[in-house]
Amino acid sequence: MSSAVRQVSVLGSTGSIGVSTLDVIGRHPEDFQVYALAAHRSVDAMLAQCEQFQPRYAVMADERAAEALRKGLAAGSVTEVLCGDAGLEQVVTAPEVDCVMAAIVGAAGLPSTLAAARAGKTLLLANKESLVMGGHLLMQAVRDSGARLLPIDSEHNAIFQCMPADSEARPQLKGVSKILLTASGGPFRNWTHAQMAEATPDQACAHPNWSMGRKISVDSASLMNKGLEFIEACWIFDVGPEQVDVIVHPQSIIHSMVQYVDGSVIAQLGNPDMRTPIAYGLAWPQRVDAGVAPLDLITTARLDFEAPDEQRFPCLRLARESVASGGTAMAICNAANEVAVEAFLDERIRFTDIPRVIESAMERVTSVEPTDLDVVETADREAREAAREAIGTLVS
């Protein structure tokens, strides 16, 4: 790589994507340096990360966690502790920052992601909700500021690798006929509806291929994760929903494909390890060692594909319908899902109630044009309230 060391702010540093990002950075201290770390309230994990990477700033969303971190850092520490949205904005817009890993889970990641885009940073996007909620706003900010957006979700990163891109990382669609978005099918791929109705949170979080946080794991089990990625693909690659097909591929070896008008299909393959797309994003347009074992095709032996079953997994259908509706419908769908997943993880509703809660919120909250962040956040709040009311009806 070049001699210039890239300064990186890692948002969501104590989560699975953040930990993998720091693993890659730690392998290449001559190329990357941690400018800032940010987390919600995991003080012990943040302390360990600060001691290892010596960032200039550490941001905690929770004030009590920020105070605990200040007390825990050794006297004379080079790390200054910041708190809340103001702290996040500071560490993503600072002139010294070259690259921002946006890996805060859920709607909470939108403001800082948008701030990084408006500041013209290289944005490594692992927070899918930013595009699902505010795709129009985020992509406009990227265009206006000249920011680079590099997708980190394994599927979108794979699509990006399979397409030509210009010097500013903008995908070039000439000759592309369709995007083929792969899905593992999750832990319930072969379960009946009746079996899923009795599923426990631990069963939903037991993904067969990937190690992820609990919320994302539940989304994978319901195929809402793929629904959100469907929405993301439309925004990132500027394609209509008719140009994106979802294909269930249980082995998670092909991470996605691009079909071209000449009949060619280009696929990106690799072991299911998030360090691969993270390393690709950090080093783009070059490649660096990610610490991931090379794919052994002989051991893999076979690759299977099947169509998704939207009768058993209606969340995928609901996500597609939100794209067709446009406006804030995608934000409404996402917010209701977050509330429903939380209720399932707390064992207040069944797994099969998740799509019922989402559909109820989508029917009750009117979609409007997302003209600014306030409009999106209002839709988000209204959808959450509608989802909580739907949950109240289910449990009463």
mmCIF file of C-alpha atoms in Angstrom:
data_model
loop_
_atom_site.group_PDB
_atom_site.id
_atom_site.type_symbol
_atom_site.label_atom_id
_atom_site.label_comp_id
_atom_site.label_asym_id
_atom_site.label_seq_id
_atom_site.Cartn_x
_atom_site.Cartn_y
_atom_site.Cartn_z
ATOM 1 C CA MET A 1 0.000 0.000 0.000
ATOM 2 C CA SER A 2 0.956 3.681 -0.100
ATOM 3 C CA SER A 3 3.245 5.218 2.484
ATOM 4 C CA ALA A 4 0.465 7.373 3.970
ATOM 5 C CA VAL A 5 -1.086 5.819 7.070
ATOM 6 C CA ARG A 6 -4.893 5.918 6.939
ATOM 7 C CA GLN A 7 -6.571 7.287 10.057
ATOM 8 C CA VAL A 8 -9.686 5.240 10.876
ATOM 9 C CA SER A 9 -12.632 5.904 13.192
ATOM 10 C CA VAL A 10 -14.353 2.639 14.134
ATOM 11 C CA LEU A 11 -17.975 3.079 15.210
ATOM 12 C CA GLY A 12 -19.403 0.045 16.993
ATOM 13 C CA SER A 13 -15.902 -1.104 17.865
ATOM 14 C CA THR A 14 -16.951 -3.653 20.512
ATOM 15 C CA GLY A 15 -19.421 -5.434 18.229
ATOM 16 C CA SER A 16 -18.552 -8.281 15.886
ATOM 17 C CA ILE A 17 -17.796 -6.048 12.881
ATOM 18 C CA GLY A 18 -15.794 -3.632 15.026
ATOM 19 C CA VAL A 19 -13.720 -6.435 16.542
ATOM 20 C CA SER A 20 -13.016 -7.871 13.082
ATOM 21 C CA THR A 21 -12.077 -4.415 11.801
ATOM 22 C CA LEU A 22 -9.557 -3.962 14.599
ATOM 23 C CA ASP A 23 -8.155 -7.423 13.889
ATOM 24 C CA VAL A 24 -7.431 -6.391 10.296
ATOM 25 C CA ILE A 25 -6.023 -3.009 11.356
ATOM 26 C CA GLY A 26 -3.798 -4.723 13.906
ATOM 27 C CA ARG A 27 -2.260 -6.821 11.128
ATOM 28 C CA HIS A 28 -1.205 -3.699 9.201
ATOM 29 C CA PRO A 29 0.046 -1.016 11.612
ATOM 30 C CA GLU A 30 2.145 0.455 8.811
ATOM 31 C CA ASP A 31 -1.031 1.155 6.771
ATOM 32 C CA PHE A 32 -3.799 1.924 9.290
ATOM 33 C CA GLN A 33 -4.028 3.748 12.597
ATOM 34 C CA VAL A 34 -7.074 3.966 14.887
ATOM 35 C CA TYR A 35 -8.085 7.610 15.338
ATOM 36 C CA ALA A 36 -11.223 6.899 17.367
ATOM 37 C CA LEU A 37 -13.284 4.062 18.795
ATOM 38 C CA ALA A 38 -16.999 4.249 19.619
ATOM 39 C CA ALA A 39 -19.347 1.904 21.473
ATOM 40 C CA HIS A 40 -22.574 1.952 23.434
ATOM 41 C CA ARG A 41 -21.814 0.814 26.967
ATOM 42 C CA SER A 42 -19.289 -2.064 26.848
ATOM 43 C CA VAL A 43 -16.738 -0.439 29.136
ATOM 44 C CA ASP A 44 -14.458 -3.427 29.771
ATOM 45 C CA ALA A 45 -14.158 -4.254 26.073
ATOM 46 C CA MET A 46 -13.517 -0.598 25.241
ATOM 47 C CA LEU A 47 -10.822 -0.358 27.916
ATOM 48 C CA ALA A 48 -8.994 -3.314 26.381
ATOM 49 C CA GLN A 49 -9.278 -1.825 22.892
ATOM 50 C CA CYS A 50 -8.011 1.580 24.068
ATOM 51 C CA GLU A 51 -5.026 -0.045 25.741
ATOM 52 C CA GLN A 52 -4.148 -1.963 22.588
ATOM 53 C CA PHE A 53 -4.760 0.671 19.905
ATOM 54 C CA GLN A 54 -4.199 3.938 21.799
ATOM 55 C CA PRO A 55 -6.830 5.960 19.916
ATOM 56 C CA ARG A 56 -6.982 9.712 20.221
ATOM 57 C CA TYR A 57 -10.663 9.493 21.181
ATOM 58 C CA ALA A 58 -13.093 6.937 22.617
ATOM 59 C CA VAL A 59 -16.811 7.675 22.413
ATOM 60 C CA MET A 60 -19.472 6.039 24.571
ATOM 61 C CA ALA A 61 -23.142 6.561 23.782
ATOM 62 C CA ASP A 62 -24.074 6.119 27.446
ATOM 63 C CA GLU A 63 -22.930 8.882 29.843
ATOM 64 C CA ARG A 64 -22.420 6.546 32.797
ATOM 65 C CA ALA A 65 -20.348 4.254 30.597
ATOM 66 C CA ALA A 66 -18.283 7.236 29.454
ATOM 67 C CA GLU A 67 -17.558 8.200 33.068
ATOM 68 C CA ALA A 68 -16.624 4.608 33.927
ATOM 69 C CA LEU A 69 -14.266 4.544 30.932
ATOM 70 C CA ARG A 70 -12.601 7.777 32.046
ATOM 71 C CA LYS A 71 -11.983 6.291 35.485
ATOM 72 C CA GLY A 72 -10.732 3.023 34.026
ATOM 73 C CA LEU A 73 -8.156 4.492 31.667
ATOM 74 C CA ALA A 74 -4.681 4.704 33.092
ATOM 75 C CA ALA A 75 -3.414 8.059 34.279
ATOM 76 C CA GLY A 76 -1.728 9.854 31.426
ATOM 77 C CA SER A 77 -3.670 7.934 28.791
ATOM 78 C CA VAL A 78 -3.488 9.444 25.293
ATOM 79 C CA THR A 79 -7.215 8.730 24.837
ATOM 80 C CA GLU A 80 -9.814 11.406 25.488
ATOM 81 C CA VAL A 81 -13.315 10.129 26.284
ATOM 82 C CA LEU A 82 -16.307 11.732 24.556
ATOM 83 C CA CYS A 83 -20.005 10.984 24.882
ATOM 84 C CA GLY A 84 -23.178 10.800 22.810
ATOM 85 C CA ASP A 85 -24.092 12.036 19.338
ATOM 86 C CA ALA A 86 -21.871 15.103 19.595
ATOM 87 C CA GLY A 87 -18.865 12.905 20.290
ATOM 88 C CA LEU A 88 -19.689 10.647 17.362
ATOM 89 C CA GLU A 89 -20.030 13.574 15.002
ATOM 90 C CA GLN A 90 -16.678 14.956 16.172
ATOM 91 C CA VAL A 91 -14.773 11.746 15.466
ATOM 92 C CA VAL A 92 -16.300 11.162 12.015
ATOM 93 C CA THR A 93 -15.897 14.728 10.724
ATOM 94 C CA ALA A 94 -12.421 15.530 12.101
ATOM 95 C CA PRO A 95 -10.035 16.658 9.316
ATOM 96 C CA GLU A 96 -7.486 14.019 10.347
ATOM 97 C CA VAL A 97 -9.913 11.138 9.671
ATOM 98 C CA ASP A 98 -9.581 9.395 6.319
ATOM 99 C CA CYS A 99 -11.947 6.491 6.805
ATOM 100 C CA VAL A 100 -15.011 5.721 8.960
ATOM 101 C CA MET A 101 -16.184 2.192 9.714
ATOM 102 C CA ALA A 102 -19.930 2.645 10.309
ATOM 103 C CA ALA A 103 -20.843 -0.478 12.304
ATOM 104 C CA ILE A 104 -23.291 0.820 14.913
ATOM 105 C CA VAL A 105 -26.257 -1.561 14.901
ATOM 106 C CA GLY A 106 -29.727 -0.271 14.117
ATOM 107 C CA ALA A 107 -31.295 3.137 13.562
ATOM 108 C CA ALA A 108 -28.880 4.666 16.079
ATOM 109 C CA GLY A 109 -26.173 4.544 13.414
ATOM 110 C CA LEU A 110 -27.890 6.862 10.919
ATOM 111 C CA PRO A 111 -26.864 10.330 12.221
ATOM 112 C CA SER A 112 -23.140 9.544 12.487
ATOM 113 C CA THR A 113 -23.127 7.738 9.131
ATOM 114 C CA LEU A 114 -24.798 10.721 7.498
ATOM 115 C CA ALA A 115 -22.329 13.093 9.164
ATOM 116 C CA ALA A 116 -19.373 11.089 7.808
ATOM 117 C CA ALA A 117 -20.858 11.148 4.300
ATOM 118 C CA ARG A 118 -21.460 14.903 4.444
ATOM 119 C CA ALA A 119 -17.847 15.379 5.581
ATOM 120 C CA GLY A 120 -16.635 13.627 2.432
ATOM 121 C CA LYS A 121 -14.993 10.677 4.184
ATOM 122 C CA THR A 122 -14.357 7.216 2.849
ATOM 123 C CA LEU A 123 -17.341 5.494 4.404
ATOM 124 C CA LEU A 124 -17.154 1.760 5.086
ATOM 125 C CA LEU A 125 -20.832 1.008 5.484
ATOM 126 C CA ALA A 126 -21.713 -1.919 7.735
ATOM 127 C CA ASN A 127 -24.795 -0.242 9.226
ATOM 128 C CA LYS A 128 -27.488 -1.304 6.776
ATOM 129 C CA GLU A 129 -30.204 0.650 8.580
ATOM 130 C CA SER A 130 -28.627 3.926 7.428
ATOM 131 C CA LEU A 131 -29.560 3.114 3.838
ATOM 132 C CA VAL A 132 -32.823 1.403 4.691
ATOM 133 C CA MET A 133 -34.027 4.412 6.685
ATOM 134 C CA GLY A 134 -32.374 7.288 4.869
ATOM 135 C CA GLY A 135 -31.134 5.944 1.545
ATOM 136 C CA HIS A 136 -32.099 9.054 -0.404
ATOM 137 C CA LEU A 137 -30.436 11.357 2.140
ATOM 138 C CA LEU A 138 -27.273 9.262 2.465
ATOM 139 C CA MET A 139 -26.670 8.748 -1.248
ATOM 140 C CA GLN A 140 -27.320 12.443 -1.908
ATOM 141 C CA ALA A 141 -24.776 13.345 0.790
ATOM 142 C CA VAL A 142 -22.224 11.007 -0.806
ATOM 143 C CA ARG A 143 -22.754 12.629 -4.215
ATOM 144 C CA ASP A 144 -22.714 16.202 -2.911
ATOM 145 C CA SER A 145 -19.570 15.842 -0.779
ATOM 146 C CA GLY A 146 -17.571 13.525 -3.006
ATOM 147 C CA ALA A 147 -17.426 10.890 -0.280
ATOM 148 C CA ARG A 148 -16.578 7.300 -1.150
ATOM 149 C CA LEU A 149 -19.038 4.647 -0.039
ATOM 150 C CA LEU A 150 -17.652 1.114 0.179
ATOM 151 C CA PRO A 151 -20.181 -1.542 1.247
ATOM 152 C CA ILE A 152 -19.014 -3.937 3.974
ATOM 153 C CA ASP A 153 -21.960 -6.344 4.167
ATOM 154 C CA SER A 154 -20.490 -9.479 2.634
ATOM 155 C CA GLU A 155 -23.171 -9.581 -0.075
ATOM 156 C CA HIS A 156 -22.870 -5.963 -1.196
ATOM 157 C CA ASN A 157 -19.107 -6.094 -0.952
ATOM 158 C CA ALA A 158 -19.216 -9.146 -3.215
ATOM 159 C CA ILE A 159 -21.430 -7.323 -5.725
ATOM 160 C CA PHE A 160 -19.062 -4.353 -5.619
ATOM 161 C CA GLN A 161 -16.125 -6.676 -6.330
ATOM 162 C CA CYS A 162 -17.989 -8.180 -9.285
ATOM 163 C CA MET A 163 -18.688 -4.788 -10.910
ATOM 164 C CA PRO A 164 -16.301 -2.281 -12.434
ATOM 165 C CA ALA A 165 -15.983 0.936 -10.425
ATOM 166 C CA ASP A 166 -14.527 4.359 -11.163
ATOM 167 C CA SER A 167 -11.753 6.053 -9.187
ATOM 168 C CA GLU A 168 -14.266 7.301 -6.611
ATOM 169 C CA ALA A 169 -15.643 3.781 -5.950
ATOM 170 C CA ARG A 170 -18.850 4.458 -7.883
ATOM 171 C CA PRO A 171 -20.141 1.201 -9.405
ATOM 172 C CA GLN A 172 -20.519 1.207 -13.195
ATOM 173 C CA LEU A 173 -23.739 -0.444 -14.360
ATOM 174 C CA LYS A 174 -23.099 -0.614 -18.089
ATOM 175 C CA GLY A 175 -23.729 -4.161 -19.239
ATOM 176 C CA VAL A 176 -25.284 -5.305 -15.943
ATOM 177 C CA SER A 177 -28.659 -7.023 -16.288
ATOM 178 C CA LYS A 178 -29.281 -8.303 -12.757
ATOM 179 C CA ILE A 179 -27.878 -8.514 -9.240
ATOM 180 C CA LEU A 180 -28.123 -11.956 -7.617
ATOM 181 C CA LEU A 181 -28.163 -11.510 -3.842
ATOM 182 C CA THR A 182 -27.376 -14.733 -1.976
ATOM 183 C CA ALA A 183 -28.867 -15.757 1.382
ATOM 184 C CA SER A 184 -27.815 -18.626 3.619
ATOM 185 C CA GLY A 185 -31.419 -19.311 4.598
ATOM 186 C CA GLY A 186 -30.497 -19.087 8.271
ATOM 187 C CA PRO A 187 -30.983 -21.706 10.993
ATOM 188 C CA PHE A 188 -34.702 -22.230 10.168
ATOM 189 C CA ARG A 189 -34.299 -22.826 6.428
ATOM 190 C CA ASN A 190 -35.914 -26.282 6.627
ATOM 191 C CA TRP A 191 -38.254 -25.631 9.559
ATOM 192 C CA THR A 192 -42.024 -25.620 9.240
ATOM 193 C CA HIS A 193 -44.112 -22.644 10.326
ATOM 194 C CA ALA A 194 -45.293 -24.630 13.356
ATOM 195 C CA GLN A 195 -41.704 -25.371 14.383
ATOM 196 C CA MET A 196 -40.701 -21.722 13.988
ATOM 197 C CA ALA A 197 -43.643 -20.679 16.174
ATOM 198 C CA GLU A 198 -41.967 -22.534 19.049
ATOM 199 C CA ALA A 199 -38.411 -21.349 18.310
ATOM 200 C CA THR A 200 -36.358 -19.885 21.145
ATOM 201 C CA PRO A 201 -34.066 -16.855 20.892
ATOM 202 C CA ASP A 202 -31.016 -19.095 21.292
ATOM 203 C CA GLN A 203 -32.154 -21.264 18.391
ATOM 204 C CA ALA A 204 -32.738 -18.185 16.217
ATOM 205 C CA CYS A 205 -29.257 -16.883 17.045
ATOM 206 C CA ALA A 206 -27.502 -20.151 16.171
ATOM 207 C CA HIS A 207 -26.527 -19.221 12.615
ATOM 208 C CA PRO A 208 -25.025 -22.175 10.717
ATOM 209 C CA ASN A 209 -22.250 -20.186 8.995
ATOM 210 C CA TRP A 210 -21.710 -16.712 10.449
ATOM 211 C CA SER A 211 -20.843 -15.366 13.897
ATOM 212 C CA MET A 212 -22.984 -12.245 14.407
ATOM 213 C CA GLY A 213 -24.728 -10.219 17.077
ATOM 214 C CA ARG A 214 -28.101 -11.406 18.368
ATOM 215 C CA LYS A 215 -30.229 -8.829 16.562
ATOM 216 C CA ILE A 216 -28.634 -9.493 13.181
ATOM 217 C CA SER A 217 -28.799 -13.243 13.822
ATOM 218 C CA VAL A 218 -32.569 -13.070 14.384
ATOM 219 C CA ASP A 219 -32.907 -10.995 11.210
ATOM 220 C CA SER A 220 -31.017 -13.694 9.339
ATOM 221 C CA ALA A 221 -33.331 -16.366 10.747
ATOM 222 C CA SER A 222 -36.423 -14.433 9.596
ATOM 223 C CA LEU A 223 -34.817 -13.416 6.251
ATOM 224 C CA MET A 224 -35.431 -9.777 7.205
ATOM 225 C CA ASN A 225 -31.668 -9.366 7.034
ATOM 226 C CA LYS A 226 -31.905 -10.277 3.362
ATOM 227 C CA GLY A 227 -34.874 -7.959 2.970
ATOM 228 C CA LEU A 228 -32.853 -5.077 4.379
ATOM 229 C CA GLU A 229 -29.960 -6.026 2.100
ATOM 230 C CA PHE A 230 -32.371 -6.050 -0.850
ATOM 231 C CA ILE A 231 -33.243 -2.431 -0.011
ATOM 232 C CA GLU A 232 -29.552 -1.585 0.409
ATOM 233 C CA ALA A 233 -28.657 -3.056 -2.968
ATOM 234 C CA CYS A 234 -31.209 -0.858 -4.714
ATOM 235 C CA TRP A 235 -29.656 2.262 -3.156
ATOM 236 C CA ILE A 236 -25.944 1.393 -3.394
ATOM 237 C CA PHE A 237 -26.046 0.206 -6.991
ATOM 238 C CA ASP A 238 -28.845 2.527 -8.169
ATOM 239 C CA VAL A 239 -31.039 -0.257 -9.533
ATOM 240 C CA GLY A 240 -34.765 -0.932 -9.409
ATOM 241 C CA PRO A 241 -36.167 -3.801 -7.330
ATOM 242 C CA GLU A 242 -36.872 -5.778 -10.509
ATOM 243 C CA GLN A 243 -33.106 -5.954 -11.091
ATOM 244 C CA VAL A 244 -32.387 -7.733 -7.785
ATOM 245 C CA ASP A 245 -33.108 -11.421 -7.181
ATOM 246 C CA VAL A 246 -32.597 -13.233 -3.872
ATOM 247 C CA ILE A 247 -31.187 -16.770 -4.084
ATOM 248 C CA VAL A 248 -30.815 -19.085 -1.080
ATOM 249 C CA HIS A 249 -27.314 -20.586 -1.016
ATOM 250 C CA PRO A 250 -26.885 -22.592 2.237
ATOM 251 C CA GLN A 251 -23.088 -22.928 2.123
ATOM 252 C CA SER A 252 -22.455 -19.128 2.175
ATOM 253 C CA ILE A 253 -19.455 -19.623 -0.124
ATOM 254 C CA ILE A 254 -20.739 -17.487 -3.011
ATOM 255 C CA HIS A 255 -21.419 -14.167 -1.341
ATOM 256 C CA SER A 256 -23.339 -12.714 -4.302
ATOM 257 C CA MET A 257 -23.234 -12.522 -8.101
ATOM 258 C CA VAL A 258 -23.717 -10.079 -10.954
ATOM 259 C CA GLN A 259 -25.378 -11.152 -14.196
ATOM 260 C CA TYR A 260 -24.394 -9.361 -17.408
ATOM 261 C CA VAL A 261 -26.255 -8.834 -20.678
ATOM 262 C CA ASP A 262 -23.849 -11.113 -22.575
ATOM 263 C CA GLY A 263 -24.875 -14.110 -20.460
ATOM 264 C CA SER A 264 -21.909 -13.959 -18.084
ATOM 265 C CA VAL A 265 -22.396 -14.320 -14.334
ATOM 266 C CA ILE A 266 -19.506 -13.165 -12.136
ATOM 267 C CA ALA A 267 -19.444 -14.407 -8.539
ATOM 268 C CA GLN A 268 -17.297 -13.594 -5.515
ATOM 269 C CA LEU A 269 -16.403 -16.643 -3.421
ATOM 270 C CA GLY A 270 -14.686 -17.018 -0.088
ATOM 271 C CA ASN A 271 -14.892 -18.505 3.369
ATOM 272 C CA PRO A 272 -17.625 -16.874 5.509
ATOM 273 C CA ASP A 273 -15.439 -14.436 7.435
ATOM 274 C CA MET A 274 -16.229 -10.715 7.659
ATOM 275 C CA ARG A 275 -12.556 -9.820 7.717
ATOM 276 C CA THR A 276 -12.448 -10.336 3.942
ATOM 277 C CA PRO A 277 -14.895 -7.536 3.013
ATOM 278 C CA ILE A 278 -13.519 -5.359 5.821
ATOM 279 C CA ALA A 279 -9.972 -5.664 4.502
ATOM 280 C CA TYR A 280 -11.183 -4.990 0.966
ATOM 281 C CA GLY A 281 -12.921 -1.813 2.125
ATOM 282 C CA LEU A 282 -10.030 -0.577 4.245
ATOM 283 C CA ALA A 283 -7.404 -1.067 1.543
ATOM 284 C CA TRP A 284 -9.439 -0.343 -1.613
ATOM 285 C CA PRO A 285 -8.429 -0.230 -4.422
ATOM 286 C CA GLN A 286 -5.601 -2.486 -3.243
ATOM 287 C CA ARG A 287 -5.817 -5.746 -1.288
ATOM 288 C CA VAL A 288 -4.173 -6.740 1.980
ATOM 289 C CA ASP A 289 -3.976 -9.891 4.059
ATOM 290 C CA ALA A 290 -7.147 -10.264 6.145
ATOM 291 C CA GLY A 291 -6.084 -13.260 8.208
ATOM 292 C CA VAL A 292 -8.685 -15.400 6.418
ATOM 293 C CA ALA A 293 -7.866 -18.921 5.231
ATOM 294 C CA PRO A 294 -8.111 -19.363 1.443
ATOM 295 C CA LEU A 295 -11.140 -21.209 0.132
ATOM 296 C CA ASP A 296 -10.604 -24.936 -0.437
ATOM 297 C CA LEU A 297 -12.988 -25.801 -3.275
ATOM 298 C CA ILE A 298 -12.204 -29.517 -3.047
ATOM 299 C CA THR A 299 -13.285 -29.594 0.596
ATOM 300 C CA THR A 300 -16.317 -27.439 -0.168
ATOM 301 C CA ALA A 301 -17.287 -29.997 -2.826
ATOM 302 C CA ARG A 302 -20.748 -28.630 -3.674
ATOM 303 C CA LEU A 303 -22.741 -25.427 -3.956
ATOM 304 C CA ASP A 304 -26.537 -25.545 -3.648
ATOM 305 C CA PHE A 305 -29.171 -22.973 -4.605
ATOM 306 C CA GLU A 306 -32.911 -22.624 -4.092
ATOM 307 C CA ALA A 307 -35.622 -19.985 -4.251
ATOM 308 C CA PRO A 308 -36.629 -18.266 -0.985
ATOM 309 C CA ASP A 309 -39.987 -19.311 0.496
ATOM 310 C CA GLU A 310 -41.859 -16.082 1.213
ATOM 311 C CA GLN A 311 -44.799 -17.989 2.674
ATOM 312 C CA ARG A 312 -42.668 -19.247 5.557
ATOM 313 C CA PHE A 313 -40.486 -16.132 5.606
ATOM 314 C CA PRO A 314 -42.826 -13.174 4.987
ATOM 315 C CA CYS A 315 -40.282 -10.601 6.211
ATOM 316 C CA LEU A 316 -38.588 -10.744 2.817
ATOM 317 C CA ARG A 317 -41.895 -9.932 1.130
ATOM 318 C CA LEU A 318 -42.540 -7.032 3.507
ATOM 319 C CA ALA A 319 -39.128 -5.532 2.742
ATOM 320 C CA ARG A 320 -39.772 -5.773 -1.001
ATOM 321 C CA GLU A 321 -43.174 -4.134 -0.537
ATOM 322 C CA SER A 322 -41.574 -1.261 1.358
ATOM 323 C CA VAL A 323 -39.265 -0.603 -1.621
ATOM 324 C CA ALA A 324 -42.260 -0.582 -3.951
ATOM 325 C CA SER A 325 -44.078 1.861 -1.655
ATOM 326 C CA GLY A 326 -41.086 4.209 -1.491
ATOM 327 C CA GLY A 327 -40.837 7.234 0.786
ATOM 328 C CA THR A 328 -40.448 6.432 4.470
ATOM 329 C CA ALA A 329 -42.001 2.964 4.086
ATOM 330 C CA MET A 330 -38.538 1.393 4.344
ATOM 331 C CA ALA A 331 -37.816 3.287 7.569
ATOM 332 C CA ILE A 332 -41.172 2.156 8.956
ATOM 333 C CA CYS A 333 -40.435 -1.467 8.070
ATOM 334 C CA ASN A 334 -36.995 -1.286 9.679
ATOM 335 C CA ALA A 335 -38.154 0.401 12.893
ATOM 336 C CA ALA A 336 -41.006 -2.045 13.418
ATOM 337 C CA ASN A 337 -38.613 -4.935 12.867
ATOM 338 C CA GLU A 338 -36.174 -3.617 15.484
ATOM 339 C CA VAL A 339 -38.973 -3.390 18.064
ATOM 340 C CA ALA A 340 -40.339 -6.828 17.158
ATOM 341 C CA VAL A 341 -36.912 -8.501 17.316
ATOM 342 C CA GLU A 342 -36.246 -6.953 20.723
ATOM 343 C CA ALA A 343 -39.600 -8.279 21.963
ATOM 344 C CA PHE A 344 -38.766 -11.749 20.626
ATOM 345 C CA LEU A 345 -35.331 -11.743 22.258
ATOM 346 C CA ASP A 346 -37.038 -10.748 25.519
ATOM 347 C CA GLU A 347 -39.431 -13.710 24.985
ATOM 348 C CA ARG A 348 -42.512 -11.465 24.918
ATOM 349 C CA ILE A 349 -43.626 -12.607 21.451
ATOM 350 C CA ARG A 350 -43.062 -15.650 19.260
ATOM 351 C CA PHE A 351 -40.643 -15.733 16.356
ATOM 352 C CA THR A 352 -43.567 -15.977 13.926
ATOM 353 C CA ASP A 353 -45.087 -12.826 15.438
ATOM 354 C CA ILE A 354 -42.222 -10.689 14.115
ATOM 355 C CA PRO A 355 -43.673 -10.262 10.589
ATOM 356 C CA ARG A 356 -47.155 -9.711 12.056
ATOM 357 C CA VAL A 357 -45.851 -6.772 14.080
ATOM 358 C CA ILE A 358 -44.043 -5.323 11.059
ATOM 359 C CA GLU A 359 -47.056 -5.651 8.764
ATOM 360 C CA SER A 360 -49.308 -4.005 11.344
ATOM 361 C CA ALA A 361 -46.971 -1.008 11.642
ATOM 362 C CA MET A 362 -46.645 -0.680 7.868
ATOM 363 C CA GLU A 363 -50.431 -0.613 7.553
ATOM 364 C CA ARG A 364 -50.924 1.957 10.336
ATOM 365 C CA VAL A 365 -48.120 4.454 9.663
ATOM 366 C CA THR A 366 -48.405 6.561 6.510
ATOM 367 C CA SER A 367 -45.351 6.721 4.275
ATOM 368 C CA VAL A 368 -44.230 10.231 3.263
ATOM 369 C CA GLU A 369 -41.397 11.717 1.223
ATOM 370 C CA PRO A 370 -38.124 11.628 3.272
ATOM 371 C CA THR A 371 -37.120 15.241 2.653
ATOM 372 C CA ASP A 372 -34.766 15.477 5.639
ATOM 373 C CA LEU A 373 -33.508 13.583 8.684
ATOM 374 C CA ASP A 374 -36.308 14.917 10.918
ATOM 375 C CA VAL A 375 -38.939 13.388 8.621
ATOM 376 C CA VAL A 376 -37.143 10.017 8.684
ATOM 377 C CA GLU A 377 -36.754 10.070 12.473
ATOM 378 C CA THR A 378 -40.446 10.979 12.899
ATOM 379 C CA ALA A 379 -41.443 7.988 10.761
ATOM 380 C CA ASP A 380 -39.095 5.834 12.821
ATOM 381 C CA ARG A 381 -40.707 6.957 16.115
ATOM 382 C CA GLU A 382 -44.248 6.487 14.803
ATOM 383 C CA ALA A 383 -43.430 3.013 13.519
ATOM 384 C CA ARG A 384 -41.901 2.012 16.844
ATOM 385 C CA GLU A 385 -45.003 3.154 18.692
ATOM 386 C CA ALA A 386 -47.259 1.289 16.270
ATOM 387 C CA ALA A 387 -45.110 -1.838 16.694
ATOM 388 C CA ARG A 388 -45.293 -1.616 20.484
ATOM 389 C CA GLU A 389 -49.074 -1.308 20.283
ATOM 390 C CA ALA A 390 -49.210 -4.365 18.017
ATOM 391 C CA ILE A 391 -47.070 -6.292 20.487
ATOM 392 C CA GLY A 392 -49.363 -5.204 23.303
ATOM 393 C CA THR A 393 -52.308 -6.670 21.405
ATOM 394 C CA LEU A 394 -50.464 -9.946 20.865
ATOM 395 C CA VAL A 395 -49.490 -10.426 24.498
ATOM 396 C CA SER A 396 -52.697 -9.193 26.141
#
